[in-house]
């Protein structure tokens, strides 16, 4: 594993090679210490974008993440587009779920030899009566509705009551 100083040198090398400013956005994928793309990163992301001098033609974003909040990446792409004409995603290894959505919001995706994108798995969050938050995958909700209507033959107000 590279030291922070070695990583900084690598990042500077990427900027020198491309001639573009580089922002690195990585979340931890370590067991029991995983991180996700979340709203608390937006203000720091804004600081990074504001630190870029002028209005460059291209901003490169090296992204490494298993995903998180899709609305946050929408905001990040919007922030980048307010600064540069073109946004390019650099994916050395993994960009899953919301990180894939981030890449799809860019003008170009440059992937490493063993890099991966996907899958996107939008989540629906519902607050329970007891105050707890429950998350459901969109695909699970869609499959349930399809089963209620198809397999059980419910329609109209009957299907609406079950759903």
CSV table of N, CA and C in Angstrom, one decimal, residues 1 9-10 28 36 42 44-45 50 59 68 74 89-90 93 107-108 122 143 148 153:
chain,number,residue,atom,x,y,z
A,1,UNK,N,0.8,-1.2,0.0
A,1,UNK,CA,0.0,0.0,0.0
A,1,UNK,C,0.9,1.2,0.0
A,9,UNK,N,2.4,12.0,-4.8
A,9,UNK,CA,3.3,12.1,-5.9
A,9,UNK,C,2.6,11.5,-7.2
A,10,UNK,N,1.9,10.4,-7.0
A,10,UNK,CA,1.1,9.8,-8.1
A,10,UNK,C,0.1,10.8,-8.6
A,28,UNK,N,-13.7,4.4,1.8
A,28,UNK,CA,-13.1,3.2,2.3
A,28,UNK,C,-14.0,2.0,1.9
A,36,UNK,N,-19.2,5.5,2.6
A,36,UNK,CA,-20.1,5.6,1.5
A,36,UNK,C,-20.1,7.1,1.0
A,42,UNK,N,-20.2,16.9,0.7
A,42,UNK,CA,-20.4,17.9,-0.3
A,42,UNK,C,-19.7,19.2,0.0
A,44,UNK,N,-16.9,19.7,1.6
A,44,UNK,CA,-15.4,19.4,1.3
A,44,UNK,C,-15.2,19.4,-0.2
A,45,UNK,N,-16.1,18.8,-0.9
A,45,UNK,CA,-16.0,18.7,-2.4
A,45,UNK,C,-16.0,20.1,-3.0
A,50,UNK,N,-13.5,24.8,-5.6
A,50,UNK,CA,-13.2,26.2,-5.5
A,50,UNK,C,-11.7,26.5,-5.4
A,59,UNK,N,-11.8,19.0,-15.8
A,59,UNK,CA,-11.4,18.6,-14.5
A,59,UNK,C,-11.5,17.1,-14.4
A,68,UNK,N,-23.1,4.9,-2.7
A,68,UNK,CA,-23.7,5.7,-1.6
A,68,UNK,C,-24.9,6.4,-2.1
A,74,UNK,N,-25.2,13.5,-8.0
A,74,UNK,CA,-25.9,14.5,-8.9
A,74,UNK,C,-25.4,15.9,-8.5
A,89,UNK,N,-14.0,11.2,-15.5
A,89,UNK,CA,-13.9,10.2,-14.4
A,89,UNK,C,-12.7,9.3,-14.7
A,90,UNK,N,-11.8,9.2,-13.7
A,90,UNK,CA,-10.7,8.2,-13.8
A,90,UNK,C,-11.0,7.1,-12.8
A,93,UNK,N,-9.9,1.3,-10.2
A,93,UNK,CA,-10.3,0.0,-9.7
A,93,UNK,C,-11.8,-0.2,-9.7
A,107,UNK,N,-18.3,13.5,-18.8
A,107,UNK,CA,-18.3,13.5,-20.3
A,107,UNK,C,-17.4,12.3,-20.8
A,108,UNK,N,-16.5,11.8,-20.0
A,108,UNK,CA,-15.6,10.7,-20.4
A,108,UNK,C,-15.3,9.9,-19.2
A,122,UNK,N,-30.5,1.7,-6.9
A,122,UNK,CA,-31.2,2.8,-6.2
A,122,UNK,C,-32.0,2.2,-5.0
A,143,UNK,N,-40.4,-5.7,-8.2
A,143,UNK,CA,-40.7,-7.1,-8.3
A,143,UNK,C,-41.9,-7.4,-7.4
A,148,UNK,N,-47.7,-8.8,-7.1
A,148,UNK,CA,-49.1,-8.5,-6.7
A,148,UNK,C,-50.1,-8.4,-7.8
A,153,UNK,N,-53.0,-11.6,-9.3
A,153,UNK,CA,-54.1,-11.1,-10.1
A,153,UNK,C,-54.9,-9.9,-9.5
